[in-house]
Amino acid sequence: MKKTITIPLGSQHISLLEPVRFNFSCENEKITDVDYNVGFVHRGIEKACTEKFEYKQVGYVVARVCGLCAITHTMAYTLGIEHILNIKTNKKIDYLRILMLELDRIHSHLLCLAHTAENSGFEGMFMKIMGDRELVMDIQEAISGNRVQFDFVCIGGVNRDISTECEKLAFTNLALLDKKVDDLIGKFTSNWSTALKYKNIGALSYDDAFNFNALGPLARAAGAAIDVRAESSILPYKEVGYKMILGQNGDIYDRNLVRLKEIKNSILMCQNILSGLTEGEILVKFKGKPNGESFTRLEAPRGEIFYYLNANGTNMLQRVRIKTPTFSQIPGMVEIFKGSDYADAPAILASFDPCMSCTAK
Amino acid sequence: MQEIKIENLIEEITSFYDPKLHHFVCLNANDLGENRLKLQWIFTFYNQEDNYQIFWTICSFDEVLPTITKIIPSAIMSEAEIVDLFGVQIKDIQGGLYLDETSPISPLRCSI
Amino acid sequence: MIKSIIESFSNLFAKSETINYPYEQIAKFKNYRGLIEYSADECIFCYKCEKVCPPDAIVFKPTKEKNRLYEYNPNLCIYCGECVRNCPKEDLALWQSEKKPKII
Ligand code: SF4
Ligand code: SF4
């Protein structure tokens, strides 16, 4: 007699944000094996980048890989192509870029927390966090002129300068958000439905974090100091007050806390940048066509993203390779699922913050 | 950057890789045309700034490549991806990550 | 426990978080990126805007006369503003307005 029963989760499921399909083989309540299918939204962006669009336009194309980390994708591409073209940007451009990256991280983390709350059955909290998230979205909208697709970064600099009104708005909203995040930290440490019942659920051990190449908050919650912001000198993160935030147990509870504390750190960084911004050019002129290859790593909200570019001296790039955080974390996620209860699967999945449009490109 | 032979791949990576020290970024493939495929196994070092270790080799599309998933489990995604997008053969790795029967076959391969 | 009871009661009388659209207008930020507008009188027909546009939203159609005809597809446009930045007569021949496209 067959002992296991196969239960699918996805590709459409009430707890899922994105089209992904997991087939869980369960023995009673326990998950024993997991099969995954992640390619539902494959759009062939890598091919389009090399055949349809010129290198100056690719930045706008890769922004469409993912709506949440649009700015990170453009940024990684831009840094890569600037490396090939040998463009040196000034301090002001770097700071404006970090500002947008960190604002992006704040709203992405808030979205993830909102979904963790929703999957724990706390609908009101979901609404509340999504409401708070508007504060950040407003800042981004005021700075870049659009709500989701910012198109803020371009080769050689940024497209818009920040006005005094934006600065004021950013300061007030960030201060407001800071208080709300403090409040949320309280709720995510003491509330039964969002915090205490998630202790020791979906845990990734410190060793497995390294064995499975875990990235981003998933790894940092397990205590592994893995963060591209600390390992790369492309953007001056150390000057703006970056701090590595680590958890201990690698369970859902810790992942939420790591995210919340990172939001606090990001708010601090944004405030530092805004108060230290100087006058200066926002665009560096450049000439010539790219020739050569570059490897770029950048810390997206969910972990490391990696761009490989190869240009051969024409307007078209020869190869664009995008590696996104969720893509390389799938084996790690599968490992966490094995051995946990089926009933916990949606909550565990939400706490990973998977991004399928990134994964399938 | 370090060039390796495809036969020595497993030994080279086994002797180099230590999960606590090295981070496997991805396996990258690049079609150079004329049945030549450049493969790059990209690693970085934890806690070191901008330090890459890249193993590269050039192979043809007819070869059956070895898999490194025994050493690095998370490499399975990169390998399945290039099986799909380039149509190379990797031992024990099946395609079907992104593409299904009605999709174009190995879309990232140049036609030359 | 007591804290959360107080919080839930105060929430009963709090202002609503959402906006009662269409009766109340949503505040727009300054310099919102909207439709691209064009003036044929000022244009020097260098076709730079057509070349840089990523989704080919601006196309110059050949006509019998010397100058081609500007055609703009607001539904293809991603409002990146790249065309305006590349136009030699920025703000005169081509500029970005704050208008929205019509809903057909
Ligand atoms: S704003 Fe961007 S997409 Fe729209 S017409 Fe100009 S270049 Fe094209
Ligand atoms: S770039 Fe400006 S001047 Fe040139 S064709 Fe376009 S609108 Fe006319």
Coordinates of C-alpha atoms and ligand atoms in Angstrom, one line a residue:
Chain A
M1 CA 0.0 0.0 0.0
K2 CA 1.2 3.5 -0.8
K3 CA 2.1 5.3 2.3
T4 CA 2.3 8.9 1.1
I5 CA -0.3 11.2 -0.4
T6 CA 0.6 13.9 -2.8
I7 CA -1.0 17.4 -2.2
P8 CA -0.3 20.2 -4.6
L9 CA 0.1 23.8 -3.5
G10 CA -0.4 26.1 -6.5
S11 CA -0.2 27.2 -9.2
Q12 CA -3.2 29.1 -7.9
H13 CA -3.8 29.0 -4.3
I14 CA -5.5 31.3 -1.8
S15 CA -2.3 31.9 0.1
L16 CA 0.0 32.4 -2.9
L17 CA 1.0 35.7 -4.3
E18 CA 2.7 34.3 -7.3
P19 CA 2.4 31.4 -9.7
V20 CA 4.5 28.6 -8.3
R21 CA 3.6 25.0 -7.9
F22 CA 4.8 22.7 -5.1
N23 CA 3.8 19.1 -5.0
F24 CA 4.1 17.9 -1.4
S25 CA 4.4 14.2 -0.7
C26 CA 3.0 13.9 2.7
E27 CA 3.0 11.1 5.2
N28 CA 0.2 11.8 7.6
E29 CA 0.9 15.5 8.5
K30 CA 4.6 15.5 7.7
I31 CA 6.0 16.6 4.3
T32 CA 8.5 14.0 3.1
D33 CA 9.3 15.2 -0.4
V34 CA 8.8 18.3 -2.5
D35 CA 8.6 18.7 -6.2
Y36 CA 8.5 22.2 -7.6
N37 CA 7.6 24.0 -10.8
V38 CA 8.7 27.6 -11.0
G39 CA 8.5 28.5 -14.7
F40 CA 5.0 29.7 -15.2
V41 CA 5.9 33.3 -16.0
H42 CA 9.0 32.8 -18.2
R43 CA 9.0 35.7 -20.6
G44 CA 12.4 35.4 -22.3
I45 CA 13.7 38.7 -21.0
E46 CA 17.4 37.6 -21.3
K47 CA 16.8 37.0 -25.0
A48 CA 14.9 40.2 -25.6
C49 CA 17.8 42.1 -24.0
T50 CA 20.3 40.8 -26.5
E51 CA 18.1 40.8 -29.7
K52 CA 15.5 43.5 -29.5
F53 CA 16.9 46.3 -27.4
E54 CA 20.0 48.4 -27.5
Y55 CA 22.3 48.6 -24.5
K56 CA 20.9 52.0 -23.5
Q57 CA 17.4 50.7 -23.5
V58 CA 18.1 47.4 -21.6
G59 CA 18.0 49.2 -18.3
Y60 CA 14.3 49.9 -18.8
V61 CA 13.6 46.4 -19.9
V62 CA 15.2 44.6 -17.0
A63 CA 13.2 46.9 -14.6
R64 CA 10.2 44.9 -15.9
V65 CA 11.6 41.6 -14.6
C66 CA 10.0 42.3 -11.3
G67 CA 7.7 45.0 -10.0
L68 CA 9.0 44.9 -6.4
C69 CA 12.7 45.2 -7.0
A70 CA 12.5 47.1 -10.2
I71 CA 15.1 49.5 -9.0
T72 CA 17.5 46.8 -8.0
H73 CA 17.5 45.2 -11.4
T74 CA 18.1 48.5 -13.3
M75 CA 20.7 49.4 -10.8
A76 CA 22.6 46.1 -11.1
Y77 CA 22.5 46.3 -14.9
T78 CA 23.6 50.0 -14.9
L79 CA 26.5 49.3 -12.5
G80 CA 27.6 46.5 -14.8
I81 CA 27.5 48.5 -18.0
E82 CA 29.1 51.4 -16.2
H83 CA 32.0 49.1 -15.3
I84 CA 32.4 48.1 -18.9
L85 CA 32.2 51.7 -20.2
N86 CA 34.5 52.9 -17.4
I87 CA 32.2 55.6 -16.1
K88 CA 33.0 57.0 -12.7
T89 CA 29.9 58.4 -10.9
N90 CA 30.2 61.1 -8.2
K91 CA 29.1 60.8 -4.6
K92 CA 25.8 62.5 -5.1
I93 CA 24.7 59.9 -7.7
D94 CA 25.8 57.1 -5.5
Y95 CA 23.9 58.4 -2.5
L96 CA 20.7 59.0 -4.5
R97 CA 21.0 55.4 -5.8
I98 CA 21.4 53.9 -2.3
L99 CA 18.4 56.0 -1.2
M100 CA 16.1 54.5 -3.8
L101 CA 17.5 51.0 -3.1
E102 CA 16.8 51.3 0.6
L103 CA 13.3 52.7 0.1
D104 CA 12.7 49.7 -2.1
R105 CA 13.9 47.4 0.6
I106 CA 11.6 49.0 3.1
H107 CA 8.5 48.5 1.0
S108 CA 9.4 45.0 -0.1
H109 CA 10.0 43.9 3.5
L110 CA 6.7 45.5 4.6
L111 CA 4.9 43.6 1.9
C112 CA 6.4 40.3 3.0
L113 CA 5.5 41.0 6.6
A114 CA 2.0 41.8 5.6
H115 CA 1.6 38.5 3.8
T116 CA 3.1 36.6 6.7
A117 CA 0.4 38.2 8.9
E118 CA -2.3 37.4 6.4
N119 CA -1.2 33.8 6.2
S120 CA -1.4 33.5 9.9
G121 CA -5.0 34.5 9.7
F122 CA -4.6 38.0 10.9
E123 CA -6.3 39.9 8.1
G124 CA -6.5 43.2 10.0
M125 CA -2.7 43.3 10.4
F126 CA -2.3 42.7 6.7
M127 CA -4.4 45.8 5.9
K128 CA -2.6 47.9 8.5
I129 CA 0.9 47.0 7.3
M130 CA -0.2 47.7 3.7
G131 CA -1.5 51.0 4.8
D132 CA 1.8 51.9 6.4
R133 CA 3.6 50.8 3.3
E134 CA 1.9 53.6 1.5
L135 CA 4.1 56.1 3.4
V136 CA 7.2 54.7 1.6
M137 CA 5.4 54.3 -1.7
D138 CA 4.5 58.0 -1.5
I139 CA 8.1 59.0 -1.1
Q140 CA 9.2 56.9 -4.0
E141 CA 6.4 58.3 -6.1
A142 CA 7.3 61.9 -5.2
I143 CA 10.9 61.3 -6.0
S144 CA 10.6 59.3 -9.2
G145 CA 7.2 60.4 -10.6
N146 CA 5.7 56.9 -10.8
R147 CA 4.4 54.5 -8.3
V148 CA 5.8 51.2 -9.3
Q149 CA 8.1 51.5 -12.3
F150 CA 10.5 54.2 -11.1
D151 CA 12.8 54.3 -14.1
F152 CA 15.0 56.4 -11.9
V153 CA 18.5 55.1 -12.7
C154 CA 20.1 55.6 -16.1
I155 CA 23.6 54.9 -17.4
G156 CA 25.8 57.6 -16.0
G157 CA 23.6 58.8 -13.2
V158 CA 20.0 59.2 -12.2
N159 CA 17.1 60.8 -14.1
R160 CA 15.8 63.2 -11.5
D161 CA 17.2 65.3 -8.8
I162 CA 15.4 65.4 -5.4
S163 CA 13.6 68.6 -4.6
T164 CA 13.3 70.2 -1.2
E165 CA 9.6 69.3 -1.0
C166 CA 10.4 65.6 -1.6
E167 CA 13.0 65.8 1.0
K168 CA 10.6 67.2 3.5
L169 CA 8.0 64.6 2.7
A170 CA 10.6 61.9 3.0
F171 CA 11.6 63.1 6.4
T172 CA 8.1 63.3 7.8
N173 CA 7.0 59.9 6.3
L174 CA 10.2 58.1 7.5
A175 CA 9.8 59.5 11.0
L176 CA 6.2 58.3 11.0
L177 CA 7.1 54.9 9.7
D178 CA 9.9 54.6 12.3
K179 CA 7.3 54.8 15.1
K180 CA 5.0 52.3 13.3
V181 CA 7.8 49.8 12.9
D182 CA 8.7 50.0 16.6
D183 CA 5.0 49.2 17.2
L184 CA 5.2 46.3 14.7
I185 CA 8.3 44.9 16.4
G186 CA 6.2 44.7 19.5
K187 CA 3.5 42.9 17.7
F188 CA 5.8 40.5 16.0
T189 CA 7.5 39.5 19.3
S190 CA 4.5 39.2 21.6
N191 CA 1.4 38.4 19.6
W192 CA 0.4 34.8 19.5
S193 CA -0.8 34.6 15.9
T194 CA 2.0 36.5 14.3
A195 CA 4.9 35.7 16.5
L196 CA 4.8 33.0 19.2
K197 CA 3.2 30.2 17.3
Y198 CA 5.9 30.6 14.6
K199 CA 8.8 29.9 16.9
N200 CA 10.8 26.8 15.6
I201 CA 8.5 26.5 12.6
G202 CA 10.2 26.3 9.2
A203 CA 13.7 26.6 10.6
L204 CA 16.9 26.6 8.6
S205 CA 20.0 25.7 10.6
Y206 CA 23.2 27.7 10.5
D207 CA 25.1 24.9 8.6
D208 CA 22.3 24.4 6.1
A209 CA 22.3 28.1 5.4
F210 CA 25.8 27.7 4.0
N211 CA 25.3 24.3 2.4
F212 CA 22.3 25.5 0.4
N213 CA 23.7 28.9 -0.4
A214 CA 20.9 30.7 1.4
L215 CA 20.7 34.4 0.8
G216 CA 19.3 37.6 2.2
P217 CA 17.0 37.5 5.2
L218 CA 16.6 33.8 5.0
A219 CA 20.3 33.3 5.7
R220 CA 20.7 36.2 8.1
A221 CA 17.8 34.9 10.2
A222 CA 19.9 31.7 10.7
G223 CA 22.8 33.7 11.9
A224 CA 24.9 33.5 8.8
A225 CA 26.5 36.8 8.0
I226 CA 25.7 36.8 4.3
D227 CA 25.0 40.2 2.8
V228 CA 26.3 41.7 -0.4
R229 CA 26.1 45.1 1.0
A230 CA 29.0 44.2 3.3
E231 CA 30.9 42.4 0.6
S232 CA 30.9 44.9 -2.3
S233 CA 32.5 48.3 -2.6
I234 CA 30.4 49.4 -5.6
L235 CA 28.1 51.5 -3.5
P236 CA 29.4 53.3 -0.4
Y237 CA 27.1 51.5 2.1
K238 CA 29.5 51.8 5.0
E239 CA 29.4 55.6 4.9
V240 CA 25.7 55.8 5.3
G241 CA 25.4 53.7 8.4
Y242 CA 24.8 50.1 7.2
K243 CA 24.7 47.5 10.0
M244 CA 24.4 43.7 9.5
I245 CA 21.4 42.3 11.3
L246 CA 21.5 38.7 12.3
G247 CA 19.0 36.3 13.9
Q248 CA 19.6 33.1 15.7
N249 CA 17.2 30.2 15.0
G250 CA 16.3 30.8 11.3
D251 CA 12.6 30.2 11.9
I252 CA 9.7 32.3 10.7
Y253 CA 9.8 34.3 13.9
D254 CA 13.4 35.3 13.4
R255 CA 12.9 36.0 9.7
N256 CA 10.2 38.5 10.5
L257 CA 12.3 40.1 13.2
V258 CA 15.3 40.4 10.9
R259 CA 13.1 42.0 8.3
L260 CA 11.7 44.5 10.8
K261 CA 15.2 45.4 12.1
E262 CA 16.5 45.8 8.6
I263 CA 13.6 48.2 7.9
K264 CA 14.8 50.2 10.9
N265 CA 18.4 50.2 9.6
S266 CA 17.2 51.2 6.2
I267 CA 15.2 54.1 7.6
L268 CA 18.3 55.3 9.4
M269 CA 20.4 55.0 6.2
C270 CA 17.8 57.0 4.2
Q271 CA 17.7 59.7 6.9
N272 CA 21.5 59.9 6.9
I273 CA 21.6 60.2 3.1
L274 CA 18.9 62.8 3.0
S275 CA 20.5 65.0 5.6
G276 CA 24.0 64.6 4.0
L277 CA 23.0 65.2 0.4
T278 CA 25.1 67.9 -1.4
E279 CA 24.6 69.8 -4.5
G280 CA 26.1 68.3 -7.6
E281 CA 25.7 66.9 -11.1
I282 CA 23.3 64.0 -11.4
L283 CA 24.5 62.8 -14.8
V284 CA 27.9 62.0 -16.1
K285 CA 28.4 62.2 -19.8
F286 CA 29.9 59.3 -21.5
K287 CA 30.9 58.2 -25.0
G288 CA 31.6 55.0 -26.9
K289 CA 30.2 51.6 -27.1
P290 CA 30.6 48.8 -24.5
N291 CA 33.2 46.2 -25.1
G292 CA 34.1 43.6 -22.5
E293 CA 32.4 41.7 -19.7
S294 CA 31.3 42.5 -16.2
F295 CA 30.1 40.7 -13.1
T296 CA 27.9 42.7 -10.8
R297 CA 26.4 41.7 -7.4
L298 CA 23.9 43.7 -5.5
E299 CA 21.7 43.1 -2.5
A300 CA 18.1 43.0 -3.4
P301 CA 15.4 42.9 -0.7
R302 CA 15.4 39.1 -1.0
G303 CA 19.1 38.5 -1.3
E304 CA 21.8 38.7 -3.8
I305 CA 21.1 39.5 -7.4
F306 CA 23.8 38.9 -10.0
Y307 CA 24.2 40.3 -13.5
Y308 CA 26.7 39.0 -16.1
L309 CA 27.0 41.2 -19.1
N310 CA 29.0 40.6 -22.2
A311 CA 29.3 43.3 -24.9
N312 CA 31.2 43.1 -28.1
G313 CA 31.5 46.7 -29.2
T314 CA 28.1 47.1 -30.9
N315 CA 24.9 48.6 -29.7
M316 CA 23.5 45.2 -28.9
L317 CA 24.8 43.2 -26.0
Q318 CA 26.0 39.7 -26.6
R319 CA 24.8 38.1 -23.4
V320 CA 22.8 39.3 -20.4
R321 CA 22.5 36.8 -17.5
I322 CA 20.3 37.6 -14.6
K323 CA 20.5 35.6 -11.5
T324 CA 17.9 36.5 -8.9
P325 CA 17.7 35.6 -5.2
T326 CA 14.7 33.3 -5.2
F327 CA 16.1 31.4 -8.2
S328 CA 19.1 30.0 -6.2
Q329 CA 17.2 29.6 -3.0
I330 CA 14.6 27.1 -4.2
P331 CA 16.7 24.1 -3.2
G332 CA 17.1 25.6 0.3
M333 CA 13.4 26.2 0.5
V334 CA 12.7 22.6 -0.5
E335 CA 15.0 21.5 2.3
I336 CA 13.1 23.5 4.9
F337 CA 9.7 22.1 3.7
K338 CA 10.9 18.5 4.3
G339 CA 9.9 17.5 7.7
S340 CA 7.5 20.3 8.5
D341 CA 3.8 20.0 8.8
Y342 CA 1.7 20.4 5.7
A343 CA -0.6 22.9 7.5
D344 CA 2.4 25.2 8.0
A345 CA 3.4 25.2 4.4
P346 CA 1.6 28.4 3.3
A347 CA 3.1 30.3 6.3
I348 CA 6.6 29.0 5.6
L349 CA 6.3 29.9 2.0
A350 CA 5.1 33.5 2.7
S351 CA 8.0 34.0 5.1
F352 CA 10.5 33.1 2.3
D353 CA 9.1 36.0 0.3
P354 CA 9.5 34.2 -3.0
C355 CA 9.4 36.2 -6.2
M356 CA 8.5 34.1 -9.1
S357 CA 8.6 36.7 -11.9
C358 CA 12.2 37.2 -10.9
T359 CA 12.9 33.5 -10.9
A360 CA 11.4 32.7 -14.3
K361 CA 12.4 36.0 -15.9
Chain B
M1 CA 39.7 33.4 -13.5
Q2 CA 40.9 29.9 -13.9
E3 CA 40.5 27.7 -17.0
I4 CA 39.7 24.1 -16.4
K5 CA 39.1 21.0 -18.5
I6 CA 35.7 19.6 -18.4
E7 CA 37.0 16.1 -17.3
N8 CA 38.6 17.7 -14.3
L9 CA 35.6 19.8 -13.3
I10 CA 34.4 17.6 -10.4
E11 CA 37.9 17.3 -8.9
E12 CA 38.7 21.0 -9.2
I13 CA 35.5 22.1 -7.6
T14 CA 35.6 19.5 -4.9
S15 CA 39.1 20.6 -3.9
F16 CA 38.2 24.3 -4.1
Y17 CA 34.8 24.5 -2.6
D18 CA 34.2 24.9 1.1
P19 CA 30.6 25.8 2.0
K20 CA 31.6 28.0 4.9
L21 CA 34.1 30.1 2.9
H22 CA 32.8 30.2 -0.7
H23 CA 29.5 31.2 -2.1
F24 CA 28.4 29.7 -5.3
V25 CA 26.7 32.4 -7.3
C26 CA 25.7 30.6 -10.5
L27 CA 26.7 28.7 -13.5
N28 CA 26.7 30.9 -16.6
A29 CA 26.6 29.8 -20.2
N30 CA 27.4 31.9 -23.2
D31 CA 27.0 30.8 -26.8
L32 CA 30.1 31.9 -28.8
G33 CA 28.8 30.5 -32.1
E34 CA 30.4 27.7 -34.2
N35 CA 29.3 25.0 -31.7
R36 CA 31.3 26.6 -28.9
L37 CA 29.8 27.2 -25.5
K38 CA 31.6 29.0 -22.8
L39 CA 30.7 27.9 -19.3
Q40 CA 31.6 29.8 -16.1
W41 CA 31.2 28.6 -12.6
I42 CA 31.2 31.7 -10.5
F43 CA 32.1 31.7 -6.8
T44 CA 32.7 34.5 -4.4
F45 CA 34.3 34.5 -0.9
Y46 CA 32.2 35.3 2.2
N47 CA 33.4 38.4 4.0
Q48 CA 35.8 39.6 1.3
E49 CA 35.1 42.6 -0.9
D50 CA 34.6 42.0 -4.6
N51 CA 36.6 38.8 -4.7
Y52 CA 35.5 36.4 -7.5
Q53 CA 36.8 33.0 -8.3
I54 CA 35.6 31.9 -11.8
F55 CA 36.2 28.5 -13.3
W56 CA 35.7 28.6 -17.0
T57 CA 35.8 26.2 -19.9
I58 CA 34.7 26.0 -23.5
C59 CA 32.9 22.9 -24.6
S60 CA 30.7 21.8 -27.5
F61 CA 27.0 21.2 -27.6
D62 CA 27.4 17.5 -28.1
E63 CA 29.2 16.8 -24.9
V64 CA 27.5 15.4 -21.9
L65 CA 28.6 17.6 -19.0
P66 CA 29.0 16.4 -15.5
T67 CA 26.8 17.8 -12.7
I68 CA 28.1 19.5 -9.6
T69 CA 24.9 19.1 -7.6
K70 CA 26.5 16.4 -5.4
I71 CA 29.0 19.1 -4.2
I72 CA 26.7 22.1 -4.3
P73 CA 23.0 21.2 -4.1
S74 CA 21.8 24.7 -5.1
A75 CA 23.5 24.4 -8.5
I76 CA 20.6 22.3 -9.7
M77 CA 18.7 25.4 -10.7
S78 CA 21.4 26.9 -12.8
E79 CA 22.1 23.6 -14.5
A80 CA 18.4 23.0 -15.2
E81 CA 18.2 26.5 -16.7
I82 CA 21.0 26.1 -19.1
V83 CA 19.7 22.6 -20.1
D84 CA 16.5 24.4 -21.1
L85 CA 17.8 27.6 -22.6
F86 CA 20.8 26.2 -24.4
G87 CA 19.9 22.7 -25.1
V88 CA 23.1 21.2 -23.6
Q89 CA 23.1 17.8 -22.0
I90 CA 24.0 17.5 -18.3
K91 CA 24.1 14.2 -16.7
D92 CA 21.1 13.4 -14.5
I93 CA 19.6 16.9 -15.0
Q94 CA 16.3 17.2 -16.8
G95 CA 15.0 20.3 -18.5
G96 CA 11.5 21.6 -18.2
L97 CA 12.2 24.3 -15.7
Y98 CA 10.9 27.1 -17.9
L99 CA 9.9 25.5 -21.2
D100 CA 7.4 22.9 -22.1
E101 CA 6.6 21.0 -25.3
T102 CA 5.2 23.9 -27.2
S103 CA 8.0 26.4 -26.4
P104 CA 10.8 27.2 -28.8
I105 CA 13.7 24.8 -28.5
S106 CA 16.9 26.2 -26.8
P107 CA 16.1 29.8 -27.4
L108 CA 19.4 31.3 -26.3
R109 CA 21.5 29.4 -28.7
C110 CA 22.6 31.5 -31.7
S111 CA 21.7 30.1 -35.1
I112 CA 25.2 30.3 -36.6
Chain C
M1 CA -3.9 42.6 26.5
I2 CA -5.1 45.9 27.9
K3 CA -3.0 47.8 25.4
S4 CA -4.6 45.9 22.5
I5 CA -8.1 46.5 23.8
I6 CA -7.5 50.2 24.0
E7 CA -6.0 50.1 20.5
S8 CA -9.0 48.3 19.0
F9 CA -11.4 50.8 20.6
S10 CA -9.4 53.8 19.4
N11 CA -9.4 52.2 15.9
L12 CA -13.2 52.3 15.9
F13 CA -13.1 56.1 15.9
A14 CA -10.0 56.5 13.8
K15 CA -10.1 58.2 10.4
S16 CA -10.4 55.8 7.5
E17 CA -7.1 54.9 5.8
T18 CA -8.6 54.8 2.3
I19 CA -9.7 57.6 0.1
N20 CA -13.3 57.7 -1.1
Y21 CA -12.4 57.9 -4.7
P22 CA -14.3 59.3 -7.1
Y23 CA -15.9 61.6 -4.6
E24 CA -12.6 62.6 -3.2
Q25 CA -9.7 63.3 -5.4
I26 CA -6.4 61.5 -4.8
A27 CA -3.6 64.0 -4.3
K28 CA -1.1 63.9 -7.1
F29 CA 2.6 64.6 -6.6
K30 CA 4.3 67.3 -8.6
N31 CA 6.2 66.3 -11.7
Y32 CA 4.2 63.2 -12.2
R33 CA 5.3 61.4 -15.3
G34 CA 2.4 61.4 -17.8
L35 CA 1.8 61.6 -21.5
I36 CA 4.4 62.9 -23.9
E37 CA 3.3 65.9 -25.9
Y38 CA 4.7 67.2 -29.1
S39 CA 4.7 70.3 -31.2
A40 CA 5.4 69.9 -34.9
D41 CA 6.3 73.6 -35.4
E42 CA 9.4 73.3 -33.2
C43 CA 10.5 69.9 -34.2
I44 CA 13.7 69.7 -36.3
F45 CA 13.0 66.1 -37.3
C46 CA 16.2 64.6 -36.1
Y47 CA 14.3 61.3 -35.1
K48 CA 16.4 60.9 -32.0
C49 CA 13.2 60.4 -29.9
E50 CA 12.2 57.5 -32.2
K51 CA 15.6 55.9 -31.9
V52 CA 15.8 55.9 -28.1
C53 CA 12.3 54.9 -27.3
P54 CA 12.4 51.4 -25.8
P55 CA 8.9 50.1 -26.7
D56 CA 8.7 52.0 -30.0
A57 CA 5.9 54.2 -28.8
I58 CA 7.1 57.1 -31.0
V59 CA 7.2 56.3 -34.7
F60 CA 7.7 58.7 -37.6
K61 CA 5.5 57.6 -40.5
P62 CA 6.8 58.4 -44.0
T63 CA 4.5 60.9 -45.9
K64 CA 4.5 62.5 -49.3
E65 CA 5.9 65.7 -47.9
K66 CA 9.5 66.2 -46.8
N67 CA 8.9 65.7 -43.1
R68 CA 7.6 62.6 -41.6
L69 CA 4.5 62.4 -39.5
Y70 CA 4.9 62.0 -35.7
E71 CA 2.8 59.2 -34.3
Y72 CA 2.6 58.5 -30.6
N73 CA 1.0 55.5 -29.0
P74 CA 0.2 56.3 -25.3
N75 CA -0.7 52.7 -24.6
L76 CA 2.7 51.4 -25.5
C77 CA 4.5 54.2 -23.8
I78 CA 6.2 53.3 -20.5
Y79 CA 6.6 57.0 -19.5
C80 CA 10.3 56.7 -19.0
G81 CA 11.0 60.1 -20.4
E82 CA 14.0 59.0 -22.4
C83 CA 12.7 60.7 -25.6
V84 CA 12.4 64.0 -23.9
R85 CA 15.9 63.8 -22.4
N86 CA 17.3 63.1 -25.8
C87 CA 15.4 65.7 -27.8
P88 CA 17.7 68.6 -28.8
K89 CA 14.7 71.0 -28.4
E90 CA 13.5 69.6 -25.0
D91 CA 10.4 71.4 -23.6
L92 CA 9.7 73.1 -27.0
A93 CA 9.3 70.2 -29.4
L94 CA 8.7 67.4 -26.9
W95 CA 7.8 67.5 -23.3
Q96 CA 6.3 65.3 -20.6
S97 CA 2.9 66.4 -19.2
E98 CA 1.1 65.2 -16.2
K99 CA -1.9 64.1 -18.1
K100 CA -3.3 60.5 -18.2
P101 CA -4.1 58.6 -21.3
K102 CA -7.8 58.3 -22.2
I103 CA -9.5 55.1 -21.3
I104 CA -11.0 53.7 -24.4
Ligands
SF4_1 S1 8.5 58.2 -22.5 FE1 9.8 56.5 -23.0 S2 8.3 55.0 -23.8 FE2 7.2 56.9 -23.8 S3 7.6 57.7 -25.9 FE3 9.2 58.6 -24.6 S4 10.9 57.1 -24.8 FE4 9.1 56.1 -25.6
SF4_2 S1 14.0 64.4 -30.8 FE1 12.8 66.3 -30.7 S2 13.5 67.5 -32.4 FE2 14.2 65.3 -32.8 S3 12.5 64.4 -34.0 FE3 12.0 64.0 -31.8 S4 10.7 65.7 -31.2 FE4 11.7 66.3 -33.1

